[in-house]
Coordinates of N, CA, C and O in Angstrom, one line a residue:
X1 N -72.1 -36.4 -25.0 CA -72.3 -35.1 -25.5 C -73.0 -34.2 -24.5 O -73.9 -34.8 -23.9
X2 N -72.8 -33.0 -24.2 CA -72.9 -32.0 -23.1 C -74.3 -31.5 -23.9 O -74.3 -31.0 -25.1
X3 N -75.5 -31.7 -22.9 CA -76.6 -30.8 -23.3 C -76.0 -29.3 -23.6 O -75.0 -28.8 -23.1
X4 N -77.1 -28.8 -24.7 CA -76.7 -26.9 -24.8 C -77.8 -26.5 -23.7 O -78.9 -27.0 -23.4
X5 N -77.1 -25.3 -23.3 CA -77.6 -24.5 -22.6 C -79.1 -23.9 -23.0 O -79.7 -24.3 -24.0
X6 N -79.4 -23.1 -22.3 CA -80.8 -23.0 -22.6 C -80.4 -21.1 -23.0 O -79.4 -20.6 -22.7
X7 N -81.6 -20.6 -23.8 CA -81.1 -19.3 -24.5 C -81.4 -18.4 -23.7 O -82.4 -18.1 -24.3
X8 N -81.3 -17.6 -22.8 CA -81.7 -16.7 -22.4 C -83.5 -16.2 -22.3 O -84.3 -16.1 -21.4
X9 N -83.5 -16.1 -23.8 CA -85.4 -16.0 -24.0 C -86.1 -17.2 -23.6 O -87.2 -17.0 -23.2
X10 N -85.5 -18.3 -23.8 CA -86.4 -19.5 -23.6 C -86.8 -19.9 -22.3 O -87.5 -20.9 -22.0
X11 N -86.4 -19.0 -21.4 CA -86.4 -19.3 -20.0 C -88.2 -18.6 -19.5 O -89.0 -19.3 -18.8
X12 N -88.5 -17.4 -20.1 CA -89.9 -17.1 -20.5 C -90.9 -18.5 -20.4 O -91.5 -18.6 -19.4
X13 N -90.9 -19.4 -21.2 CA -92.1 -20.6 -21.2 C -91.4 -21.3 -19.8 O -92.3 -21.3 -19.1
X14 N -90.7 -21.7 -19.3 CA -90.4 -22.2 -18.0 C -91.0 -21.3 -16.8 O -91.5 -21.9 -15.8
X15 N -90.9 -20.0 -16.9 CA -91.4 -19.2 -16.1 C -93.0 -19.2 -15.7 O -93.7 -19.1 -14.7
X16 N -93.1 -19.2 -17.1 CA -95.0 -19.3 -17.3 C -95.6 -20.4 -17.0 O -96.7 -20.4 -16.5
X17 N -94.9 -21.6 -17.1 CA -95.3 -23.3 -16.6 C -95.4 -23.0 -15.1 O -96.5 -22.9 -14.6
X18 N -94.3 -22.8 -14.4 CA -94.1 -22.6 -12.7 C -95.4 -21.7 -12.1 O -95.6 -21.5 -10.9
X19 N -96.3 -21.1 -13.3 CA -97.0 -20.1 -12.5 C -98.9 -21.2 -12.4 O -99.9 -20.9 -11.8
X20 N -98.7 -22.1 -13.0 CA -100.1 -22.5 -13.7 C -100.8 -23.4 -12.3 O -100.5 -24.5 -11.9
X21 N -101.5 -22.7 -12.0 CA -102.4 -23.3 -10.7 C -102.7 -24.4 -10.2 O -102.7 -24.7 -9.0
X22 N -103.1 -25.5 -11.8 CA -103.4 -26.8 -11.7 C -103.5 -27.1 -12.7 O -103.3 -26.4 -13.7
X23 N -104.2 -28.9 -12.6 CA -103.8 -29.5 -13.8 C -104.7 -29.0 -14.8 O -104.4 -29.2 -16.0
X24 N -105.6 -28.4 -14.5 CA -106.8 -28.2 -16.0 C -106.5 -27.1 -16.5 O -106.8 -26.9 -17.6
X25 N -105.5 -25.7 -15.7 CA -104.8 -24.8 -16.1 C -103.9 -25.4 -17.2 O -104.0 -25.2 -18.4
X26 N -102.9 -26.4 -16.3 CA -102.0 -26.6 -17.2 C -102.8 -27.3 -18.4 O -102.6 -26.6 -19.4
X27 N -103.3 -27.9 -18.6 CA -103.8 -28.8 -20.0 C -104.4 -27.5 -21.0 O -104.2 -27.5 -22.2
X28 N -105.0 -26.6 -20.3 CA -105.3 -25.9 -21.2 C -104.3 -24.9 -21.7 O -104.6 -24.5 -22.8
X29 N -103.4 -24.4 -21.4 CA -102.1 -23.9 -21.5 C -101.3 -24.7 -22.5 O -100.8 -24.2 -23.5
X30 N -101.2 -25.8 -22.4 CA -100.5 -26.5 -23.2 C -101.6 -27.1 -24.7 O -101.0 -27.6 -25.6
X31 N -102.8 -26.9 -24.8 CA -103.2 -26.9 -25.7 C -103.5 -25.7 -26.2 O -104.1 -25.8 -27.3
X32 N -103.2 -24.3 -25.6 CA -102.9 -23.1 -26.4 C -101.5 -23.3 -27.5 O -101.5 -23.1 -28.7
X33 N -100.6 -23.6 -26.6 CA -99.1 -23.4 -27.0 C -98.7 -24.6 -28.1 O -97.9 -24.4 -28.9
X34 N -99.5 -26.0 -28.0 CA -98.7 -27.1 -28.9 C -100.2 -27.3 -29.6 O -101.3 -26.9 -29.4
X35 N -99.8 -28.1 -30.5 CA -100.4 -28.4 -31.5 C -100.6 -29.9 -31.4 O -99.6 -30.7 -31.3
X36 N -101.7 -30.2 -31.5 CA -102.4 -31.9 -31.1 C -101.4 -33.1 -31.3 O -101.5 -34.1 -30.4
X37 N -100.3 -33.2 -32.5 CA -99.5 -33.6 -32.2 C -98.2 -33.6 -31.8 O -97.3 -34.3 -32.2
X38 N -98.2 -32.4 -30.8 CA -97.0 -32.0 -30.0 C -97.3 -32.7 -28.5 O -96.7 -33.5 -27.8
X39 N -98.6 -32.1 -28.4 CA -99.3 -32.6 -27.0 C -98.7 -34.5 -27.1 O -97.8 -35.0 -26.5
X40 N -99.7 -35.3 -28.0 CA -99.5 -36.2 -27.9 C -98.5 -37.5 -27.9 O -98.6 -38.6 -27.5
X41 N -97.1 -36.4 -28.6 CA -95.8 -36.8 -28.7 C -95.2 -36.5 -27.5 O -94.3 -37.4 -27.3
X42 N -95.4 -35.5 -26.4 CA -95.2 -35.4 -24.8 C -95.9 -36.1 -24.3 O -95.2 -36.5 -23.4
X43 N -96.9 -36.5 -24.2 CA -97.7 -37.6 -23.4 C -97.2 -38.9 -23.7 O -97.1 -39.6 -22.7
X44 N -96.7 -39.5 -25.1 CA -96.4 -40.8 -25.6 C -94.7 -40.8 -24.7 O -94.3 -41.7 -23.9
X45 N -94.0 -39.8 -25.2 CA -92.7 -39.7 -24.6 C -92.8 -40.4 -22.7 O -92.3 -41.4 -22.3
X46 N -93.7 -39.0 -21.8 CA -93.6 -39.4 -20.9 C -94.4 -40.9 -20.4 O -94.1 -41.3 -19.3
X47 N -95.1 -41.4 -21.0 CA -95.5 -42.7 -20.9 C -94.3 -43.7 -21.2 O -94.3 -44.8 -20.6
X48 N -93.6 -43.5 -21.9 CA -93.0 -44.5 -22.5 C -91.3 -44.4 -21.2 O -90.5 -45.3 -21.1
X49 N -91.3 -43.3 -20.6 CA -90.2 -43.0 -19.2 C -91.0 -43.9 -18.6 O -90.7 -45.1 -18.7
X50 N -92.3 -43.5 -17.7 CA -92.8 -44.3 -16.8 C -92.8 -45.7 -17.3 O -92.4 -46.5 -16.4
X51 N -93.1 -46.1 -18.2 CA -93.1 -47.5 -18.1 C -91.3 -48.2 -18.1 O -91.1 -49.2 -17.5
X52 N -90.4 -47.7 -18.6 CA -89.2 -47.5 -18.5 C -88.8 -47.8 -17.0 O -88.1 -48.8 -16.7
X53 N -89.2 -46.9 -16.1 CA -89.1 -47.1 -14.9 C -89.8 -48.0 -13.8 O -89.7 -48.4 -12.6
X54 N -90.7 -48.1 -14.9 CA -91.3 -49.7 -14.1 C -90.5 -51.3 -14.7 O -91.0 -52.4 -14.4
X55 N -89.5 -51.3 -15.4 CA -88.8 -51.9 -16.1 C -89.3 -52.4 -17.1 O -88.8 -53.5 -17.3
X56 N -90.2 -52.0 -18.1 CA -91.2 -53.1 -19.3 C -90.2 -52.6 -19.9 O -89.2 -51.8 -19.9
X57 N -90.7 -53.6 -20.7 CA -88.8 -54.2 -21.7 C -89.7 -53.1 -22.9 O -90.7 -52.4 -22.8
X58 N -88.4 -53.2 -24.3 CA -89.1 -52.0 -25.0 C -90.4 -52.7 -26.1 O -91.3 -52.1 -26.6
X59 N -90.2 -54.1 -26.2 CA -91.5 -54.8 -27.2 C -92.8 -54.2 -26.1 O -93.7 -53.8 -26.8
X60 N -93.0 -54.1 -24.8 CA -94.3 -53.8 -24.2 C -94.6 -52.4 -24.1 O -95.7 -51.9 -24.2
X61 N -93.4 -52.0 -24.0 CA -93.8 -50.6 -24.0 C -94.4 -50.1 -26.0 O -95.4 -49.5 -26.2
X62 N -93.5 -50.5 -26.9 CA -94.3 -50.6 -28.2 C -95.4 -50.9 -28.6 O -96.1 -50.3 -29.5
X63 N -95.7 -51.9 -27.8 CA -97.1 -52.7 -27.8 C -98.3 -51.4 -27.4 O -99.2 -51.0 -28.1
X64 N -97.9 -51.0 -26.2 CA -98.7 -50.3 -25.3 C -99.0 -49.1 -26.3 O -99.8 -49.2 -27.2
X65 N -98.2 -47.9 -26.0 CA -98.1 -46.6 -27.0 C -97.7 -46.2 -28.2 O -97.7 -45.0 -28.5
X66 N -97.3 -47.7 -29.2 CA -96.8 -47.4 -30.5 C -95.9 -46.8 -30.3 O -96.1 -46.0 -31.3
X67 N -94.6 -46.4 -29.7 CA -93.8 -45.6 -29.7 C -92.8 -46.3 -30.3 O -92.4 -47.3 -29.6
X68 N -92.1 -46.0 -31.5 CA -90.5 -46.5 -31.9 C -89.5 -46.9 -31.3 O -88.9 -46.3 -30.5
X69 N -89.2 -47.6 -31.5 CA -88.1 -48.4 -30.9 C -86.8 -47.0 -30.6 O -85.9 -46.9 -29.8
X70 N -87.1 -46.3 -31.5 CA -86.0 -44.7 -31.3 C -86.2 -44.1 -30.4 O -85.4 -43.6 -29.7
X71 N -87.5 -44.0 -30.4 CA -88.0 -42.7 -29.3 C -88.0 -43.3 -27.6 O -87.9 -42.9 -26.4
X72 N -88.2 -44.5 -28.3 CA -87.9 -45.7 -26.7 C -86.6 -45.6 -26.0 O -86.4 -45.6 -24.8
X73 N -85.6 -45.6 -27.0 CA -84.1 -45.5 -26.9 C -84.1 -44.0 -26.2 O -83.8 -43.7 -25.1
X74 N -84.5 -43.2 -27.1 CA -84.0 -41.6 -27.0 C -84.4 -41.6 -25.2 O -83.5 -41.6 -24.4
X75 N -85.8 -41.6 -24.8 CA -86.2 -41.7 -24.0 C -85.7 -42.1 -22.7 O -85.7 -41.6 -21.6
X76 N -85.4 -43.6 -23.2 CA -84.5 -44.1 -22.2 C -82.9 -43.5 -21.8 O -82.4 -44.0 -20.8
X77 N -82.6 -42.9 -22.3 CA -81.1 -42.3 -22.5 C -81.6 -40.9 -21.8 O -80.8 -40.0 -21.7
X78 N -82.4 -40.7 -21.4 CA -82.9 -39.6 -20.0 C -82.6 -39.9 -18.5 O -82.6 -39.2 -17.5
X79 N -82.5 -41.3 -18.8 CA -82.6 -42.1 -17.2 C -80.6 -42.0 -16.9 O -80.0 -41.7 -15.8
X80 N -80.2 -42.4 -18.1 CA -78.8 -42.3 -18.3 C -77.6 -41.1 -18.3 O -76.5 -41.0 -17.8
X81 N -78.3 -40.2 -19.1 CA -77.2 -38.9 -19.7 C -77.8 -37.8 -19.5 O -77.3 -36.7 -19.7
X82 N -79.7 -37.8 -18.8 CA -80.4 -36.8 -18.5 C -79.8 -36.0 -17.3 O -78.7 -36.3 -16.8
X83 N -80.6 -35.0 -16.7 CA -80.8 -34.3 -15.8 C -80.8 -35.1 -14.7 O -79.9 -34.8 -14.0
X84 N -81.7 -36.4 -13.9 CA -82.4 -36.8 -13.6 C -83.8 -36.4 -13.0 O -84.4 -37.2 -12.2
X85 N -84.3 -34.8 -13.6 CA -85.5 -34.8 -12.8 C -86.9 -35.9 -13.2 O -87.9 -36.0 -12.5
X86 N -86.7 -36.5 -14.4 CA -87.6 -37.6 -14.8 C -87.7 -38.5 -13.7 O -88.9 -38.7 -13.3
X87 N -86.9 -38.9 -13.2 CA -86.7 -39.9 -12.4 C -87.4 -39.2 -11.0 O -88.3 -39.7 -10.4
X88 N -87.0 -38.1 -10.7 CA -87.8 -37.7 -9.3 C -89.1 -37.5 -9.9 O -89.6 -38.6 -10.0
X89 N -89.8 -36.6 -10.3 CA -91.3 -36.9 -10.8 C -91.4 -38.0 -11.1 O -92.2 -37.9 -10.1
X90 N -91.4 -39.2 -11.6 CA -92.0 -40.4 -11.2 C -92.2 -40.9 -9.9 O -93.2 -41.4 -9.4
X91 N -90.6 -40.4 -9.1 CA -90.9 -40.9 -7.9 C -92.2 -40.0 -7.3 O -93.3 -40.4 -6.9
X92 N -91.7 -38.7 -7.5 CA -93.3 -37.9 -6.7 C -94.4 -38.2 -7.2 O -95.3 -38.1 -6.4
X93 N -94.8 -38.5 -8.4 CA -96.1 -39.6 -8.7 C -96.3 -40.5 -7.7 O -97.2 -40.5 -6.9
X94 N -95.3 -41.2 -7.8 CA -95.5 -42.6 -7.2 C -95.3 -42.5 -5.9 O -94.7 -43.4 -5.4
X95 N -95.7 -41.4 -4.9 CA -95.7 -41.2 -3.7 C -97.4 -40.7 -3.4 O -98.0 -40.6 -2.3
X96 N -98.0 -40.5 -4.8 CA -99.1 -39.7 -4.6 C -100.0 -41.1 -4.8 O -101.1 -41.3 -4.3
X97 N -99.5 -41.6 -5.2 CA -100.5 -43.3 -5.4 C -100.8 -43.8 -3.9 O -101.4 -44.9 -3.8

């Protein structure tokens, strides 16, 4: 199934992300804009990629972040039918190590 395109307006919050100085900008930005469990549903998500790409099967990764066996799936299906910029920001993480 073909991702939908992005709306015209929605391109605004992409714009505004690209501008944020650093990380304590960004965290505070993002705790304007989402709501405690928006934050923590992007943090569990991207935890549950990185461990993905460290190969932990999905019982460890459950173990770890409580994340659903769905959202483990959904997640993992980024590595597959995504974009792949997940996969490069891990790598650029894991160059910063």
């Amino acid at each position: 199934m073909a991702r939908r395109e992005k709306r015209p307006h929605s391109t605004e919050l992409y714009d505004a992300i690209v501008t944020l100085k650093d990380k304590d900008e960004c965290f505070k930005f993002f705790k304007d804009v989402c709501s405690e469990s928006e934050l923590l549903a992007m943090e569990q998500r991207f935890n549950v990629a990185k461990m993905l790409d460290e190969g932990k099967t999905y019982l460890e990764i459950q173990d770890a972040t409580n994340a659903s066996t769905a959202t483990i799936s959904r997640v993992g299906r980024t590595f597959t039918d995504g974009t792949g910029v997940i996969g490069q920001v891990l790598n650029r993480l894991g160059e910063k190590a």
